[in-house]
Amino acid sequence: MVHRRSVSALASLVLAGTLAACGSGTSDTSEDATPDGPVDLRMTVWTADEGHLGLFQEIADAYVADHPDEVSSVTFETIPFEDYTTTLTTQLAGGNTPDLAWVFESNAPEFVSSGALAEIGGTLEATDGYEYEDLLGSALDLWSNDDGLYAYPFSNSPFVMFVNTDRIAEAGQTQPSELHAGGEWTYDSARDISAATVEDLGGAGLVVRDFDYTAWSNLASVWGAWGAQPWSADGTTCEFDSPEMVDALSWFHDAVYTQGAIPGPGTAADFFSGDTTMTITQISRASALDGSFEWDIVPLPTGPAGQPGVIGQAGIGVLANGENPGAAANFLAHFTNPENASQLSQYFPPPRTSLLTTESLAEGNPAFDERQLEIVVEAIDGAATKPSHVNYAQVDTATRSALDALWTETGDAAAVATEVCAAIDPLLQD
Amino acid sequence: MTSVPTLPARRRTMRWRDRDALYGYLFSAPAVLGSLAFVIAPLIAVVWYSLHEWNVLANTFTFIGGENYTRMLTDAALHDSLWASLWFSLGVLVLNMTLALALAVLLNQHLPGTTLFRVLFFSPVVVSLVAWTIVWGFLLQADNGVNAFLAALGVTGPNWLRGSVTAMIAVVVVQVFKNVGLNMVLFLAALQGVPEDIGEAARLDGAGAWRRFTSITLPMISPTMLLVGILTLVGSLETFALIDVLTDGGPGTSTTVLVFYLYRQAFEFNQFGYASAIAVLLFVIVLALTLLQWQTRKKWVFHES
Amino acid sequence: MSPDQLTKPPTAQPSPGARRPVGRHSPRPRRGKRPPRAEHLGRAALVFLMVLLAVPFVFPTWWMASSSLKTTSEILRIPPTVWAESPTLAPYRDVFTLQPFAQQYMNSLYIAVAVTIGTIAVAALAGYAFARIRFPGANALFVIVLIGMLVPSEVTIVPLFRMVNTLGLIDTHWPLIVIPVLGAPSVLATFIMRQFFITFPGELEEAGRMDGLTRFGIFARIAFPLARSAVAAVAIFTFLKSWNLYLEPIVYLSSKENFTLPQALTQYVDAYGGPIWNVQLAATTLTVIPVLIVFVIAQRQFIQGLANTGLKG
């Protein structure tokens, strides 16, 4: 009897499996925005930091207490950074759509244009006391299209240059902060200082952090100073073969292979271990500094076209196919209102003009002094975002493959740039 | 189990047989039904997905028939990944089997410290893949780790992870070092099952050590080699995390093996339909190779009876 | 291949106690006419060869363990330091304060034990049936089961996720226990058990039958108890596989209290996703060492177990 019962249980499992498996991809039904009772909301995030999650939960609990009829609970679900997109996509494919999700900036155009996210600009604007006009227009660009705003860029972290002042002093070079004060802080001077320190002390010179000769979009902080961009603003034409980009890539190539200022591919140099002279990275990385050497930050060096600055962003969106997009958008409006944005700003530089001050950033960035925070605030204003595209994942892969030819002793920027365009032009127009 | 003499006994045997068949079904039911639910049904679902254009983000799921399969014919990146898979799997299969057998033979010599070495060679099997790949990432840099060691010997090592051929060699070797311990233990177990008196007899007949190894030991352990070969091949075709961490499929597309390409299509490009078609292709390849190894076993696998 | 193929003489089956001597204390038969001196040299060379070969196997594990005592900047230093300069146990304390690590350890442990026991039950029954019982369609059913050995988990993760979601079992341990026991991961175990039972002496079964035992009685009282060695091999394989499972927990589980170890290891990151190296490596070391110790203790049993299964042919 036991056998028979377990067999029938298994048979129903098979059936359930087949039904679930053969159900179509569109089985999610969007509930209308005003469900009967209070709902449970779920937001996927990639931070596992206790401080972040504690603050999120605090904000959420206050909201639940104020709106018991609308929301009964908010859960913040941490997915490991490395596996974030895989897991989120599996949840979407499996019909287990979260109500809100953090979105990488490189995925932004794809998420915005695909219809995966719900429009939230209307809800934010209509919320009492939200002060929508306080939001920084340049920060919203990436997350908007003609129909409105699809995600709130809660983190706007500028790229700056971290400098190991010990190494520079030891090699008898001029400190970048002095050069910056004198208006002479250029990529060429950064390269020369780096090359000199390497010659004197060994180790590594200038490291574009996380580039590693694969994540090429991190070079945006370099080519911006040459006035170059990888493709046209509308995303349809490759501009890798523009003279500006070819010059920028040539400069980088020579700094690696001729001057030895930048460690070549296959060398894991890490600024935070103390044997690297300077590194371009986001301010959030300051948490990795452990006081084993003296350091400073300066703005990105300028190049032939000045320095527009670059920020890395992350957004929060409401999933259109979630069960409660209405309630989720209302919660997002609360989560990012002026008061809460001010709280969040201790961890994430907010897109609010009124909060981009040294005082509001000081609390969450104790490693920085007043002067350094000013550099941070200035770096956010007017900065560009890293490259992004509707078809980003494919363009990224194709670009990386084609660019690999440049990272050899004899690599020729002009020839490789032509190859990159040949590889990505069809994808850009897709 | 045959020839039972008396008539009543035979009748009893017949009834026992009938009931026996029922036990056969009952005993195998959990495995068979589990397989239907958690292997066959999902596979059918994947075939079904592969006939669709399915973009998870845009939430589109459109029937397009065999289009995903015809697309494979002209997808140059897919063809690259098939070659990469071929080289990777071939490299892993040959190196893993050879090294595992060599280590097993060494450990079977009753040398001092054998127990210790057995643990050392096996230890990477239980080390987390993440830690393993991080360390090898350090060791395979242009001018450190392995190359620093080579430089001490007066050899200039290549920039392992940045050349297409050396990157392939590197991922093969790192994969083999991680898993060879398991195969080594299997081979060691097989070697210990080879009766010593046969080798001793051959030795007295004047057969050399190599001759004894190739004509006695190898045939005796060939069934193990078959199984280990199949498991290693299937395992190599499923390798993903290691490549993801060490080379991310590069440089160029040189280490983008099929599973990695499948993953990329599904989870990076959001093309679940096409990824499902690649999954079907992967399954067919694994099935074909396994059947091939199994079919050719009669030629080289030795049976005692 | 029919179940009768590969049948060996029953006498070839050693009892679990009778093991071949292993290690340096074993009496080694004198061989050949070569002078002992040359042979000693040759053997010393072989030992030296093993020492050399061991380096690439040992160094990464050593690096992992020693780095867990270092500061982050020292971990990233090139070339790597062999000993920690000023070792500290602080990372080990952080392992437990940053996450409910003990709870996660228990999760991994009980899931792995449940999967191991379940797999042994399913695989032993099925392996026995496919090896010893003649019933119509047995070969076809065996082939159906074997297909599971050929399916990479990436291939079926999406349909399986949909199934688990439909059944409402997301963020529970059920999919991590039930699917490995009944699905693809247990197939290798079934195969090993079948290979073992094929070599099982038929006389013992016949004797059990004469004593009036049912099939189940023969299995439970005679066959299974004698399969200890094969069960040991299956247990170790299965436990390791479950212990190291990575993709599935990440996809199925969402709350920290439910996490398993490989997943928990990814959570030792700073506020911006950068790994806290020393804590992560300390946690990794804590997950590796017990398994290694168990292997050291059980290795002889393990290898004997494998030697006695059908795996050797």
Short mmCIF file of C-alpha atoms in Angstrom, two decimals, chain A residues 6-424:
data_model
loop_
_atom_site.label_atom_id
_atom_site.label_comp_id
_atom_site.label_asym_id
_atom_site.label_seq_id
_atom_site.Cartn_x
_atom_site.Cartn_y
_atom_site.Cartn_z
CA SER A 6 4.26 6.71 -3.21
CA VAL A 7 3.87 5.72 -6.84
CA SER A 8 0.81 7.88 -7.24
CA ALA A 9 2.55 10.74 -5.46
CA LEU A 10 5.41 10.42 -7.90
CA ALA A 11 3.03 10.25 -10.82
CA SER A 12 1.45 13.52 -9.75
CA LEU A 13 4.93 15.00 -9.48
CA VAL A 14 5.62 13.94 -13.05
CA LEU A 15 2.38 15.52 -14.11
CA ALA A 16 3.09 18.73 -12.24
CA GLY A 17 6.53 18.78 -13.74
CA THR A 18 5.26 18.34 -17.26
CA LEU A 19 2.61 20.98 -16.77
CA ALA A 20 5.08 23.40 -15.29
CA ALA A 21 7.66 22.67 -17.91
CA CYS A 22 5.33 22.99 -20.85
CA GLY A 23 3.57 26.06 -19.59
CA SER A 24 4.43 28.95 -21.81
CA GLY A 25 6.83 31.71 -20.93
CA THR A 26 3.99 34.15 -20.62
CA SER A 27 2.17 32.41 -17.84
CA ASP A 28 2.60 35.34 -15.46
CA THR A 29 -0.51 37.32 -15.10
CA SER A 30 -0.15 40.88 -14.00
CA GLU A 31 -2.60 41.60 -11.26
CA ASP A 32 -4.18 44.98 -11.43
CA ALA A 33 -2.56 47.68 -9.39
CA THR A 34 -5.04 47.65 -6.51
CA PRO A 35 -5.23 44.19 -4.99
CA ASP A 36 -7.73 43.37 -2.28
CA GLY A 37 -5.55 42.97 0.78
CA PRO A 38 -2.06 43.97 1.82
CA VAL A 39 0.67 42.30 -0.25
CA ASP A 40 4.16 41.00 0.37
CA LEU A 41 6.86 42.71 -1.67
CA ARG A 42 10.23 41.25 -2.61
CA MET A 43 13.27 43.17 -3.88
CA THR A 44 16.33 41.39 -5.27
CA VAL A 45 19.64 43.07 -4.41
CA TRP A 46 23.29 42.11 -4.80
CA THR A 47 24.59 43.57 -1.59
CA ALA A 48 25.12 41.25 1.34
CA ASP A 49 26.29 44.03 3.63
CA GLU A 50 24.59 44.02 7.04
CA GLY A 51 24.62 47.81 7.22
CA HIS A 52 22.86 48.19 3.87
CA LEU A 53 20.29 45.50 4.54
CA GLY A 54 19.63 46.80 8.05
CA LEU A 55 18.90 50.30 6.73
CA PHE A 56 16.69 48.95 3.92
CA GLN A 57 14.69 46.89 6.37
CA GLU A 58 14.32 49.83 8.72
CA ILE A 59 12.92 52.02 5.93
CA ALA A 60 10.65 49.20 4.78
CA ASP A 61 9.32 48.41 8.27
CA ALA A 62 8.38 52.03 8.79
CA TYR A 63 6.50 51.96 5.49
CA VAL A 64 4.66 48.76 6.38
CA ALA A 65 3.66 50.29 9.72
CA ASP A 66 2.27 53.36 7.95
CA HIS A 67 0.52 51.45 5.16
CA PRO A 68 -0.80 48.24 6.75
CA ASP A 69 -3.63 48.05 4.20
CA GLU A 70 -1.32 48.12 1.21
CA VAL A 71 1.82 46.20 2.16
CA SER A 72 2.24 43.51 4.79
CA SER A 73 5.97 42.94 4.39
CA VAL A 74 9.00 43.79 2.29
CA THR A 75 11.79 41.23 1.84
CA PHE A 76 15.25 42.07 0.56
CA GLU A 77 16.69 39.04 -1.18
CA THR A 78 20.46 38.96 -1.62
CA ILE A 79 21.73 37.24 -4.74
CA PRO A 80 25.53 36.94 -5.08
CA PHE A 81 26.96 39.66 -7.31
CA GLU A 82 28.58 37.19 -9.70
CA ASP A 83 25.38 35.24 -10.22
CA TYR A 84 22.95 38.11 -10.03
CA THR A 85 21.80 38.27 -13.63
CA THR A 86 21.65 34.47 -14.00
CA THR A 87 19.50 34.07 -10.94
CA LEU A 88 17.24 37.01 -11.70
CA THR A 89 16.72 35.74 -15.24
CA THR A 90 15.95 32.24 -13.97
CA GLN A 91 13.37 33.73 -11.63
CA LEU A 92 11.79 35.63 -14.50
CA ALA A 93 11.83 32.55 -16.72
CA GLY A 94 10.38 30.44 -13.93
CA GLY A 95 7.51 32.79 -13.23
CA ASN A 96 8.85 33.74 -9.80
CA THR A 97 9.21 37.41 -10.68
CA PRO A 98 10.36 39.72 -7.88
CA ASP A 99 8.41 42.94 -7.37
CA LEU A 100 11.48 45.16 -7.43
CA ALA A 101 15.04 44.50 -8.58
CA TRP A 102 18.40 46.18 -8.64
CA VAL A 103 19.62 46.51 -12.23
CA PHE A 104 23.20 46.87 -13.50
CA GLU A 105 23.83 49.94 -15.61
CA SER A 106 25.08 47.83 -18.52
CA ASN A 107 21.69 46.09 -18.60
CA ALA A 108 19.76 49.36 -18.31
CA PRO A 109 18.87 49.96 -22.00
CA GLU A 110 17.86 46.35 -22.47
CA PHE A 111 15.65 46.36 -19.37
CA VAL A 112 14.14 49.72 -20.32
CA SER A 113 13.41 48.89 -23.95
CA SER A 114 12.27 45.27 -23.47
CA GLY A 115 9.27 46.16 -21.39
CA ALA A 116 10.54 44.19 -18.41
CA LEU A 117 10.24 47.25 -16.17
CA ALA A 118 7.16 49.29 -15.36
CA GLU A 119 7.10 53.06 -15.80
CA ILE A 120 7.63 54.69 -12.40
CA GLY A 121 8.20 58.38 -13.21
CA GLY A 122 4.49 59.11 -12.93
CA THR A 123 4.19 57.53 -9.50
CA LEU A 124 7.30 59.29 -8.19
CA GLU A 125 6.17 62.67 -9.45
CA ALA A 126 2.68 62.27 -8.01
CA THR A 127 3.92 61.27 -4.56
CA ASP A 128 3.58 64.01 -1.94
CA GLY A 129 6.87 65.53 -0.87
CA TYR A 130 8.94 63.55 -3.39
CA GLU A 131 10.56 66.65 -4.96
CA TYR A 132 10.97 64.96 -8.32
CA GLU A 133 12.61 68.05 -9.84
CA ASP A 134 15.46 67.63 -7.36
CA LEU A 135 16.59 64.51 -9.26
CA LEU A 136 19.66 65.04 -11.39
CA GLY A 137 18.61 64.96 -15.06
CA SER A 138 21.89 63.53 -16.33
CA ALA A 139 21.59 60.67 -13.86
CA LEU A 140 18.16 59.67 -15.15
CA ASP A 141 19.03 59.60 -18.87
CA LEU A 142 20.16 56.02 -18.96
CA TRP A 143 16.99 54.81 -17.24
CA SER A 144 14.48 56.72 -19.34
CA ASN A 145 12.96 56.61 -22.79
CA ASP A 146 10.38 58.79 -24.52
CA ASP A 147 7.59 57.30 -22.44
CA GLY A 148 9.06 58.00 -19.03
CA LEU A 149 11.37 56.77 -16.28
CA TYR A 150 11.84 53.03 -15.73
CA ALA A 151 14.23 52.82 -12.81
CA TYR A 152 15.63 54.98 -10.06
CA PRO A 153 19.45 55.25 -10.15
CA PHE A 154 20.03 54.89 -6.42
CA SER A 155 23.83 54.70 -6.74
CA ASN A 156 25.98 57.15 -8.70
CA SER A 157 29.53 56.40 -7.88
CA PRO A 158 32.15 58.51 -9.66
CA PHE A 159 35.46 57.21 -10.97
CA VAL A 160 38.46 58.92 -9.40
CA MET A 161 42.19 58.27 -9.20
CA PHE A 162 43.47 56.64 -6.01
CA VAL A 163 47.13 57.40 -5.44
CA ASN A 164 49.72 55.64 -3.27
CA THR A 165 51.52 58.75 -2.03
CA ASP A 166 54.17 56.66 -0.26
CA ARG A 167 55.38 55.18 -3.52
CA ILE A 168 55.39 58.50 -5.31
CA ALA A 169 57.35 60.19 -2.53
CA GLU A 170 59.79 57.29 -2.38
CA ALA A 171 60.47 57.58 -6.11
CA GLY A 172 60.93 61.35 -5.75
CA GLN A 173 58.05 62.23 -8.07
CA THR A 174 55.63 65.15 -7.80
CA GLN A 175 52.40 64.33 -5.98
CA PRO A 176 49.35 64.32 -8.31
CA SER A 177 47.45 66.60 -5.91
CA GLU A 178 50.09 69.29 -6.52
CA LEU A 179 49.89 68.77 -10.27
CA HIS A 180 46.11 68.99 -10.06
CA ALA A 181 46.32 72.25 -8.10
CA GLY A 182 48.60 73.61 -10.81
CA GLY A 183 46.31 72.43 -13.61
CA GLU A 184 48.90 69.99 -14.87
CA TRP A 185 47.23 66.73 -13.90
CA THR A 186 47.08 65.02 -17.32
CA TYR A 187 47.15 61.43 -18.52
CA ASP A 188 50.67 61.98 -19.81
CA SER A 189 51.89 63.13 -16.40
CA ALA A 190 50.10 60.22 -14.72
CA ARG A 191 51.81 57.88 -17.15
CA ASP A 192 55.26 59.39 -16.58
CA ILE A 193 54.97 59.29 -12.80
CA SER A 194 53.78 55.70 -12.98
CA ALA A 195 56.60 54.66 -15.30
CA ALA A 196 59.17 56.32 -13.04
CA THR A 197 57.88 54.63 -9.89
CA VAL A 198 57.92 51.24 -11.60
CA GLU A 199 61.49 51.79 -12.70
CA ASP A 200 62.54 52.78 -9.18
CA LEU A 201 60.47 50.49 -7.02
CA GLY A 202 59.14 47.69 -9.19
CA GLY A 203 55.51 46.70 -8.72
CA ALA A 204 52.91 48.25 -10.98
CA GLY A 205 52.24 51.80 -12.16
CA LEU A 206 48.76 52.85 -13.26
CA VAL A 207 45.99 50.26 -13.05
CA VAL A 208 42.52 50.75 -14.52
CA ARG A 209 40.75 48.68 -11.93
CA ASP A 210 38.53 45.78 -13.06
CA PHE A 211 39.61 46.28 -16.67
CA ASP A 212 41.90 43.23 -16.68
CA TYR A 213 42.01 43.37 -20.47
CA THR A 214 38.51 41.93 -20.62
CA ALA A 215 36.04 44.43 -19.11
CA TRP A 216 36.91 47.04 -21.73
CA SER A 217 34.06 49.41 -20.80
CA ASN A 218 36.12 50.43 -17.77
CA LEU A 219 38.42 52.24 -20.22
CA ALA A 220 35.65 54.83 -20.59
CA SER A 221 37.47 56.88 -17.94
CA VAL A 222 40.47 57.03 -20.28
CA TRP A 223 38.98 57.62 -23.71
CA GLY A 224 36.58 60.24 -22.35
CA ALA A 225 39.61 62.50 -21.94
CA TRP A 226 40.23 62.14 -25.68
CA GLY A 227 36.58 62.95 -26.43
CA ALA A 228 35.98 59.47 -27.77
CA GLN A 229 33.00 57.16 -27.35
CA PRO A 230 32.53 53.56 -28.50
CA TRP A 231 29.38 54.21 -30.51
CA SER A 232 27.13 57.08 -31.43
CA ALA A 233 24.69 58.42 -28.86
CA ASP A 234 21.76 56.76 -30.61
CA GLY A 235 23.65 53.47 -30.45
CA THR A 236 23.51 52.67 -34.16
CA THR A 237 27.01 53.52 -35.43
CA CYS A 238 30.34 52.17 -34.26
CA GLU A 239 32.84 54.90 -33.39
CA PHE A 240 35.76 52.76 -32.34
CA ASP A 241 37.47 53.75 -35.59
CA SER A 242 37.15 57.48 -34.91
CA PRO A 243 40.51 59.32 -34.74
CA GLU A 244 39.86 60.21 -31.08
CA MET A 245 39.30 56.61 -30.06
CA VAL A 246 42.28 55.35 -32.07
CA ASP A 247 44.47 57.99 -30.38
CA ALA A 248 43.21 57.03 -26.94
CA LEU A 249 43.76 53.31 -27.58
CA SER A 250 47.23 54.00 -29.01
CA TRP A 251 48.13 56.03 -25.94
CA PHE A 252 47.02 53.17 -23.72
CA HIS A 253 48.82 50.56 -25.78
CA ASP A 254 52.08 52.49 -25.71
CA ALA A 255 51.78 53.21 -21.99
CA VAL A 256 51.63 49.42 -21.54
CA TYR A 257 54.20 48.21 -24.03
CA THR A 258 56.57 51.15 -24.56
CA GLN A 259 56.67 53.13 -21.33
CA GLY A 260 55.78 50.26 -18.98
CA ALA A 261 53.53 52.59 -16.98
CA ILE A 262 50.53 50.24 -17.06
CA PRO A 263 50.89 46.54 -16.21
CA GLY A 264 50.27 44.32 -19.21
CA PRO A 265 47.65 41.61 -19.57
CA GLY A 266 48.01 38.57 -17.36
CA THR A 267 49.39 40.55 -14.43
CA ALA A 268 47.20 40.76 -11.36
CA ALA A 269 48.27 44.05 -9.82
CA ASP A 270 46.10 45.30 -6.99
CA PHE A 271 46.30 48.83 -5.67
CA PHE A 272 45.10 47.81 -2.22
CA SER A 273 48.05 45.47 -1.70
CA GLY A 274 50.36 48.52 -1.73
CA ASP A 275 52.65 47.78 -4.66
CA THR A 276 50.72 49.79 -7.26
CA THR A 277 51.25 53.52 -7.76
CA MET A 278 47.76 54.63 -8.79
CA THR A 279 44.43 53.20 -9.82
CA ILE A 280 41.27 54.43 -11.49
CA THR A 281 38.26 53.14 -9.61
CA GLN A 282 35.04 54.06 -7.86
CA ILE A 283 35.12 55.72 -4.43
CA SER A 284 33.20 52.84 -2.94
CA ARG A 285 36.39 50.77 -3.13
CA ALA A 286 37.93 52.85 -0.36
CA SER A 287 36.57 50.27 2.07
CA ALA A 288 39.36 47.95 0.90
CA LEU A 289 42.09 50.29 2.19
CA ASP A 290 43.58 48.89 5.37
CA GLY A 291 45.99 51.66 6.35
CA SER A 292 49.16 49.81 5.37
CA PHE A 293 50.22 52.79 3.20
CA GLU A 294 49.44 56.50 2.74
CA TRP A 295 46.98 57.33 -0.02
CA ASP A 296 45.03 60.18 -1.57
CA ILE A 297 42.40 60.70 -4.23
CA VAL A 298 42.51 63.12 -7.14
CA PRO A 299 40.08 63.64 -10.03
CA LEU A 300 40.66 61.71 -13.24
CA PRO A 301 43.53 63.22 -15.26
CA THR A 302 42.68 65.37 -18.25
CA GLY A 303 43.52 64.58 -21.85
CA PRO A 304 43.35 66.38 -25.22
CA ALA A 305 39.60 66.86 -24.73
CA GLY A 306 39.63 67.75 -21.04
CA GLN A 307 37.85 65.38 -18.67
CA PRO A 308 34.07 64.88 -18.69
CA GLY A 309 34.14 62.44 -15.77
CA VAL A 310 32.51 59.02 -15.55
CA ILE A 311 30.12 57.53 -13.03
CA GLY A 312 29.02 53.98 -12.46
CA GLN A 313 25.32 53.61 -11.75
CA ALA A 314 22.91 51.05 -10.43
CA GLY A 315 19.13 51.32 -10.59
CA ILE A 316 16.04 49.98 -8.82
CA GLY A 317 13.19 49.02 -11.10
CA VAL A 318 9.67 47.69 -10.67
CA LEU A 319 9.14 44.51 -12.67
CA ALA A 320 6.17 44.87 -14.99
CA ASN A 321 5.31 41.19 -14.60
CA GLY A 322 5.54 41.17 -10.84
CA GLU A 323 2.33 40.52 -8.99
CA ASN A 324 1.95 43.98 -7.51
CA PRO A 325 3.57 46.61 -9.70
CA GLY A 326 1.34 49.34 -8.26
CA ALA A 327 2.19 48.65 -4.64
CA ALA A 328 5.84 48.19 -5.59
CA ALA A 329 6.02 51.58 -7.30
CA ASN A 330 4.43 53.24 -4.27
CA PHE A 331 6.99 51.61 -2.02
CA LEU A 332 9.83 52.72 -4.30
CA ALA A 333 8.53 56.30 -4.05
CA HIS A 334 8.79 56.02 -0.28
CA PHE A 335 12.13 54.22 -0.34
CA THR A 336 13.74 57.03 -2.35
CA ASN A 337 11.95 60.11 -1.02
CA PRO A 338 14.17 63.00 0.12
CA GLU A 339 14.32 61.80 3.71
CA ASN A 340 15.21 58.20 2.92
CA ALA A 341 17.49 59.14 0.02
CA SER A 342 19.44 61.16 2.57
CA GLN A 343 19.78 58.05 4.75
CA LEU A 344 20.82 55.91 1.76
CA SER A 345 23.36 58.52 0.69
CA GLN A 346 25.72 57.34 3.43
CA TYR A 347 26.25 54.25 1.29
CA PHE A 348 25.26 55.28 -2.22
CA PRO A 349 25.81 58.74 -3.75
CA PRO A 350 22.19 59.70 -4.59
CA PRO A 351 20.89 61.30 -7.80
CA ARG A 352 19.50 64.24 -5.82
CA THR A 353 21.11 67.63 -6.33
CA SER A 354 20.27 68.75 -2.79
CA LEU A 355 22.05 65.73 -1.28
CA LEU A 356 25.22 65.86 -3.33
CA THR A 357 27.10 67.72 -0.65
CA THR A 358 30.20 66.85 1.28
CA GLU A 359 28.18 66.76 4.54
CA SER A 360 25.75 64.12 3.38
CA LEU A 361 28.50 61.97 1.88
CA ALA A 362 30.80 62.31 4.88
CA GLU A 363 28.83 59.97 7.12
CA GLY A 364 29.10 56.91 4.92
CA ASN A 365 32.63 57.58 3.73
CA PRO A 366 34.68 58.11 6.87
CA ALA A 367 37.87 57.30 4.94
CA PHE A 368 37.66 60.64 3.11
CA ASP A 369 38.35 64.15 4.37
CA GLU A 370 36.47 67.28 3.35
CA ARG A 371 38.77 68.15 0.44
CA GLN A 372 38.54 64.64 -0.95
CA LEU A 373 34.74 64.61 -0.67
CA GLU A 374 34.63 67.83 -2.66
CA ILE A 375 36.47 66.03 -5.42
CA VAL A 376 33.84 63.30 -5.27
CA VAL A 377 30.92 65.72 -5.45
CA GLU A 378 32.47 67.61 -8.35
CA ALA A 379 33.16 64.36 -10.18
CA ILE A 380 29.47 63.37 -10.15
CA ASP A 381 28.20 66.59 -11.66
CA GLY A 382 27.92 66.34 -15.44
CA ALA A 383 29.64 62.98 -15.59
CA ALA A 384 28.86 60.46 -18.31
CA THR A 385 27.85 56.87 -17.64
CA LYS A 386 29.82 53.89 -18.85
CA PRO A 387 28.92 52.52 -22.30
CA SER A 388 25.56 50.83 -22.55
CA HIS A 389 23.39 49.55 -25.34
CA VAL A 390 20.07 47.81 -25.93
CA ASN A 391 22.03 44.84 -27.22
CA TYR A 392 24.82 45.30 -24.68
CA ALA A 393 25.64 41.70 -23.77
CA GLN A 394 26.30 40.69 -27.36
CA VAL A 395 28.11 43.90 -28.28
CA ASP A 396 30.25 43.54 -25.16
CA THR A 397 31.28 39.98 -26.00
CA ALA A 398 32.06 40.81 -29.63
CA THR A 399 34.04 43.91 -28.70
CA ARG A 400 36.10 42.08 -26.14
CA SER A 401 36.98 39.32 -28.57
CA ALA A 402 38.04 41.78 -31.27
CA LEU A 403 39.97 44.03 -28.85
CA ASP A 404 42.07 41.08 -27.67
CA ALA A 405 44.24 41.56 -30.77
CA LEU A 406 45.35 44.95 -29.46
CA TRP A 407 46.83 43.63 -26.25
CA THR A 408 50.08 42.34 -27.67
CA GLU A 409 53.43 44.00 -28.21
CA THR A 410 52.72 44.63 -31.89
CA GLY A 411 49.01 45.42 -31.60
CA ASP A 412 47.96 48.25 -33.90
CA ALA A 413 45.11 50.42 -32.61
CA ALA A 414 43.89 51.60 -36.01
CA ALA A 415 43.73 48.10 -37.48
CA VAL A 416 42.09 46.61 -34.38
CA ALA A 417 39.56 49.45 -34.21
CA THR A 418 38.46 48.65 -37.75
CA GLU A 419 38.06 45.01 -36.76
CA VAL A 420 35.99 45.95 -33.71
CA CYS A 421 33.63 47.98 -35.85
CA ALA A 422 33.32 45.17 -38.37
CA ALA A 423 32.39 42.85 -35.51
CA ILE A 424 29.87 45.03 -33.71
#
